[in-house]
Amino acid sequence: MEFIRGLHNLRPRHHGCVATIGNFDGVHLGHQSILRQLAEKAAVFQVPTLVITFEPQPQEYFARHASPPRLMRLREKLLALKESGIDRVLCLKFDQRLANLDARRFVDDLLVAQLGVRFLVVGDDFRFGHGRRGDFSLLCQAGDKHGFQVANTHSLLWEGSRVSSTRIRQALGQGDLNHVHCLLG
């Protein structure tokens, strides 16, 4: 797996991929479902898989000391993504500049111009760009305009509730390690 730290390390050879965007904290069952869908599309398009993630995580940037604890350090997350068969990880520095970036510019400049995304899969609660104004609808419009496909995965449910990093943290707080184990797969 290739680790690309920062936009400045993108090269022309990184153009052309299927991608997903998120924190992927824990790389839990919900994340694994997204990664499997990404791998299927990579085989169809015959391009590499790419995970776009952030360091620090946006919640850590905005909430500083009030942000939830991580389930995994970056190194552990990278190992889990590698085990999931991901070809590349682009880690963007989350700072004020990125926080202020307009959602359409994020799509046009990064996803289209620099990465040449052919297929993008995001979670059903995905929001991005300045003020979290970017959403699935905006991505679909951009995909129609620029020729890439967008898929929205619905939340994965386990025992009737959504699998999420928050739910895993709650189970950890209650000492329910069996529940944690199940949600992490």
PDB file of C-alpha atoms in Angstrom, residues 34-172:
ATOM      1  CA  ILE A  34     -17.399   0.582   1.973  1.00  0.00           C
ATOM      2  CA  LEU A  35     -13.909  -0.796   1.276  1.00  0.00           C
ATOM      3  CA  ARG A  36     -15.332  -3.988  -0.267  1.00  0.00           C
ATOM      4  CA  GLN A  37     -17.552  -1.926  -2.562  1.00  0.00           C
ATOM      5  CA  LEU A  38     -14.508   0.144  -3.532  1.00  0.00           C
ATOM      6  CA  ALA A  39     -12.488  -2.990  -4.355  1.00  0.00           C
ATOM      7  CA  GLU A  40     -15.304  -4.290  -6.580  1.00  0.00           C
ATOM      8  CA  LYS A  41     -15.355  -1.041  -8.576  1.00  0.00           C
ATOM      9  CA  ALA A  42     -11.557  -0.957  -8.822  1.00  0.00           C
ATOM     10  CA  ALA A  43     -11.699  -4.340 -10.550  1.00  0.00           C
ATOM     11  CA  VAL A  44     -14.353  -3.070 -12.972  1.00  0.00           C
ATOM     12  CA  PHE A  45     -12.451   0.133 -13.845  1.00  0.00           C
ATOM     13  CA  GLN A  46      -9.026  -1.501 -13.526  1.00  0.00           C
ATOM     14  CA  VAL A  47      -7.662   1.337 -11.402  1.00  0.00           C
ATOM     15  CA  PRO A  48      -6.246   1.495  -7.847  1.00  0.00           C
ATOM     16  CA  THR A  49      -8.324   1.982  -4.709  1.00  0.00           C
ATOM     17  CA  LEU A  50      -7.713   5.166  -2.721  1.00  0.00           C
ATOM     18  CA  VAL A  51      -8.793   6.179   0.773  1.00  0.00           C
ATOM     19  CA  ILE A  52      -8.707   9.910   1.522  1.00  0.00           C
ATOM     20  CA  THR A  53      -8.370  10.585   5.228  1.00  0.00           C
ATOM     21  CA  PHE A  54      -7.320  13.449   7.481  1.00  0.00           C
ATOM     22  CA  GLU A  55      -4.742  14.194  10.128  1.00  0.00           C
ATOM     23  CA  PRO A  56      -5.754  15.443  12.574  1.00  0.00           C
ATOM     24  CA  GLN A  57      -9.311  14.213  12.241  1.00  0.00           C
ATOM     25  CA  PRO A  58     -11.735  17.117  11.673  1.00  0.00           C
ATOM     26  CA  GLN A  59     -13.373  16.670  15.104  1.00  0.00           C
ATOM     27  CA  GLU A  60      -9.949  16.900  16.720  1.00  0.00           C
ATOM     28  CA  TYR A  61      -9.251  20.108  14.835  1.00  0.00           C
ATOM     29  CA  PHE A  62     -12.541  21.806  15.671  1.00  0.00           C
ATOM     30  CA  ALA A  63     -13.168  20.471  19.174  1.00  0.00           C
ATOM     31  CA  ARG A  64      -9.537  20.217  20.282  1.00  0.00           C
ATOM     32  CA  HIS A  65      -9.759  18.912  23.868  1.00  0.00           C
ATOM     33  CA  ALA A  66     -13.425  17.912  23.645  1.00  0.00           C
ATOM     34  CA  SER A  67     -12.992  15.555  20.698  1.00  0.00           C
ATOM     35  CA  PRO A  68     -13.699  11.858  21.274  1.00  0.00           C
ATOM     36  CA  PRO A  69     -10.703   9.580  21.791  1.00  0.00           C
ATOM     37  CA  ARG A  70      -9.473   7.696  18.763  1.00  0.00           C
ATOM     38  CA  LEU A  71     -10.044   4.012  18.358  1.00  0.00           C
ATOM     39  CA  MET A  72      -6.832   3.722  16.330  1.00  0.00           C
ATOM     40  CA  ARG A  73      -3.695   5.747  15.877  1.00  0.00           C
ATOM     41  CA  LEU A  74      -2.825   6.638  12.285  1.00  0.00           C
ATOM     42  CA  ARG A  75      -0.294   3.804  12.043  1.00  0.00           C
ATOM     43  CA  GLU A  76      -2.866   1.234  13.181  1.00  0.00           C
ATOM     44  CA  LYS A  77      -5.433   2.626  10.768  1.00  0.00           C
ATOM     45  CA  LEU A  78      -2.973   2.345   7.889  1.00  0.00           C
ATOM     46  CA  LEU A  79      -2.240  -1.270   8.789  1.00  0.00           C
ATOM     47  CA  ALA A  80      -5.973  -2.070   8.884  1.00  0.00           C
ATOM     48  CA  LEU A  81      -6.516  -0.360   5.515  1.00  0.00           C
ATOM     49  CA  LYS A  82      -3.599  -2.298   4.048  1.00  0.00           C
ATOM     50  CA  GLU A  83      -5.086  -5.558   5.373  1.00  0.00           C
ATOM     51  CA  SER A  84      -8.366  -4.555   3.681  1.00  0.00           C
ATOM     52  CA  GLY A  85      -6.552  -4.488   0.335  1.00  0.00           C
ATOM     53  CA  ILE A  86      -6.450  -0.712  -0.206  1.00  0.00           C
ATOM     54  CA  ASP A  87      -3.835   0.343  -2.756  1.00  0.00           C
ATOM     55  CA  ARG A  88      -3.287   3.970  -1.679  1.00  0.00           C
ATOM     56  CA  VAL A  89      -4.056   6.255   1.236  1.00  0.00           C
ATOM     57  CA  LEU A  90      -3.984  10.024   0.781  1.00  0.00           C
ATOM     58  CA  CYS A  91      -3.674  11.709   4.160  1.00  0.00           C
ATOM     59  CA  LEU A  92      -4.591  15.396   4.062  1.00  0.00           C
ATOM     60  CA  LYS A  93      -3.499  17.789   6.777  1.00  0.00           C
ATOM     61  CA  PHE A  94      -6.710  19.110   8.301  1.00  0.00           C
ATOM     62  CA  ASP A  95      -6.035  22.749   9.050  1.00  0.00           C
ATOM     63  CA  GLN A  96      -7.774  26.096   8.612  1.00  0.00           C
ATOM     64  CA  ARG A  97      -6.993  26.151   4.892  1.00  0.00           C
ATOM     65  CA  LEU A  98      -8.674  22.790   4.320  1.00  0.00           C
ATOM     66  CA  ALA A  99     -11.540  23.686   6.685  1.00  0.00           C
ATOM     67  CA  ASN A 100     -12.211  26.817   4.592  1.00  0.00           C
ATOM     68  CA  LEU A 101     -12.106  25.012   1.237  1.00  0.00           C
ATOM     69  CA  ASP A 102     -15.383  25.242  -0.650  1.00  0.00           C
ATOM     70  CA  ALA A 103     -16.976  21.844  -1.350  1.00  0.00           C
ATOM     71  CA  ARG A 104     -17.079  22.440  -5.124  1.00  0.00           C
ATOM     72  CA  ARG A 105     -13.391  23.398  -5.186  1.00  0.00           C
ATOM     73  CA  PHE A 106     -12.584  20.245  -3.214  1.00  0.00           C
ATOM     74  CA  VAL A 107     -14.342  18.198  -5.886  1.00  0.00           C
ATOM     75  CA  ASP A 108     -13.008  20.119  -8.901  1.00  0.00           C
ATOM     76  CA  ASP A 109      -9.414  20.575  -7.737  1.00  0.00           C
ATOM     77  CA  LEU A 110      -8.755  17.367  -5.827  1.00  0.00           C
ATOM     78  CA  LEU A 111     -11.173  14.664  -6.926  1.00  0.00           C
ATOM     79  CA  VAL A 112     -11.317  15.603 -10.600  1.00  0.00           C
ATOM     80  CA  ALA A 113      -8.128  17.472 -11.564  1.00  0.00           C
ATOM     81  CA  GLN A 114      -5.571  15.787  -9.326  1.00  0.00           C
ATOM     82  CA  LEU A 115      -6.993  12.322  -8.672  1.00  0.00           C
ATOM     83  CA  GLY A 116      -9.151  11.647 -11.719  1.00  0.00           C
ATOM     84  CA  VAL A 117     -11.699   9.778  -9.607  1.00  0.00           C
ATOM     85  CA  ARG A 118     -13.787   7.341 -11.666  1.00  0.00           C
ATOM     86  CA  PHE A 119     -16.008   6.166  -8.817  1.00  0.00           C
ATOM     87  CA  LEU A 120     -16.558   7.604  -5.349  1.00  0.00           C
ATOM     88  CA  VAL A 121     -18.267   5.846  -2.463  1.00  0.00           C
ATOM     89  CA  VAL A 122     -19.226   7.707   0.710  1.00  0.00           C
ATOM     90  CA  GLY A 123     -21.196   6.937   3.837  1.00  0.00           C
ATOM     91  CA  ASP A 124     -24.800   8.051   4.148  1.00  0.00           C
ATOM     92  CA  ASP A 125     -23.881  10.737   6.681  1.00  0.00           C
ATOM     93  CA  PHE A 126     -20.966  12.168   4.683  1.00  0.00           C
ATOM     94  CA  ARG A 127     -20.608  15.965   4.629  1.00  0.00           C
ATOM     95  CA  PHE A 128     -17.603  17.966   3.451  1.00  0.00           C
ATOM     96  CA  GLY A 129     -16.261  21.368   2.531  1.00  0.00           C
ATOM     97  CA  HIS A 130     -16.516  24.720   4.270  1.00  0.00           C
ATOM     98  CA  GLY A 131     -19.446  24.725   6.666  1.00  0.00           C
ATOM     99  CA  ARG A 132     -20.099  21.053   5.774  1.00  0.00           C
ATOM    100  CA  ARG A 133     -22.072  22.313   2.765  1.00  0.00           C
ATOM    101  CA  GLY A 134     -21.015  19.467   0.506  1.00  0.00           C
ATOM    102  CA  ASP A 135     -23.206  16.387   0.503  1.00  0.00           C
ATOM    103  CA  PHE A 136     -24.212  13.382  -1.578  1.00  0.00           C
ATOM    104  CA  SER A 137     -26.379  15.517  -3.875  1.00  0.00           C
ATOM    105  CA  LEU A 138     -23.508  17.873  -4.690  1.00  0.00           C
ATOM    106  CA  LEU A 139     -21.247  14.890  -5.392  1.00  0.00           C
ATOM    107  CA  CYS A 140     -23.830  13.408  -7.777  1.00  0.00           C
ATOM    108  CA  GLN A 141     -24.100  16.725  -9.647  1.00  0.00           C
ATOM    109  CA  ALA A 142     -20.303  16.895  -9.901  1.00  0.00           C
ATOM    110  CA  GLY A 143     -20.170  13.280 -11.035  1.00  0.00           C
ATOM    111  CA  ASP A 144     -22.664  13.992 -13.830  1.00  0.00           C
ATOM    112  CA  LYS A 145     -20.642  17.024 -14.896  1.00  0.00           C
ATOM    113  CA  HIS A 146     -17.191  15.404 -14.712  1.00  0.00           C
ATOM    114  CA  GLY A 147     -17.978  11.795 -15.608  1.00  0.00           C
ATOM    115  CA  PHE A 148     -17.529   9.898 -12.372  1.00  0.00           C
ATOM    116  CA  GLN A 149     -19.988   7.704 -10.520  1.00  0.00           C
ATOM    117  CA  VAL A 150     -21.033   8.233  -6.911  1.00  0.00           C
ATOM    118  CA  ALA A 151     -22.463   5.647  -4.528  1.00  0.00           C
ATOM    119  CA  ASN A 152     -23.976   6.282  -1.150  1.00  0.00           C
ATOM    120  CA  THR A 153     -23.735   3.370   1.234  1.00  0.00           C
ATOM    121  CA  HIS A 154     -26.459   3.007   3.785  1.00  0.00           C
ATOM    122  CA  SER A 155     -25.477   2.527   7.391  1.00  0.00           C
ATOM    123  CA  LEU A 156     -24.631  -1.019   8.297  1.00  0.00           C
ATOM    124  CA  LEU A 157     -26.823  -2.257  11.134  1.00  0.00           C
ATOM    125  CA  TRP A 158     -25.799  -4.750  13.765  1.00  0.00           C
ATOM    126  CA  GLU A 159     -28.417  -5.911  16.261  1.00  0.00           C
ATOM    127  CA  GLY A 160     -30.742  -3.160  15.037  1.00  0.00           C
ATOM    128  CA  SER A 161     -28.365  -0.217  15.521  1.00  0.00           C
ATOM    129  CA  ARG A 162     -25.953   1.587  13.223  1.00  0.00           C
ATOM    130  CA  VAL A 163     -22.329   0.438  13.313  1.00  0.00           C
ATOM    131  CA  SER A 164     -20.209   3.510  14.037  1.00  0.00           C
ATOM    132  CA  SER A 165     -17.045   4.601  15.793  1.00  0.00           C
ATOM    133  CA  THR A 166     -19.241   6.378  18.353  1.00  0.00           C
ATOM    134  CA  ARG A 167     -21.070   3.141  19.153  1.00  0.00           C
ATOM    135  CA  ILE A 168     -17.751   1.336  19.561  1.00  0.00           C
ATOM    136  CA  ARG A 169     -16.506   4.042  21.958  1.00  0.00           C
ATOM    137  CA  GLN A 170     -19.707   3.677  23.985  1.00  0.00           C
ATOM    138  CA  ALA A 171     -19.242  -0.090  24.196  1.00  0.00           C
ATOM    139  CA  LEU A 172     -15.634   0.415  25.275  1.00  0.00           C
TER     140      LEU A 172
END
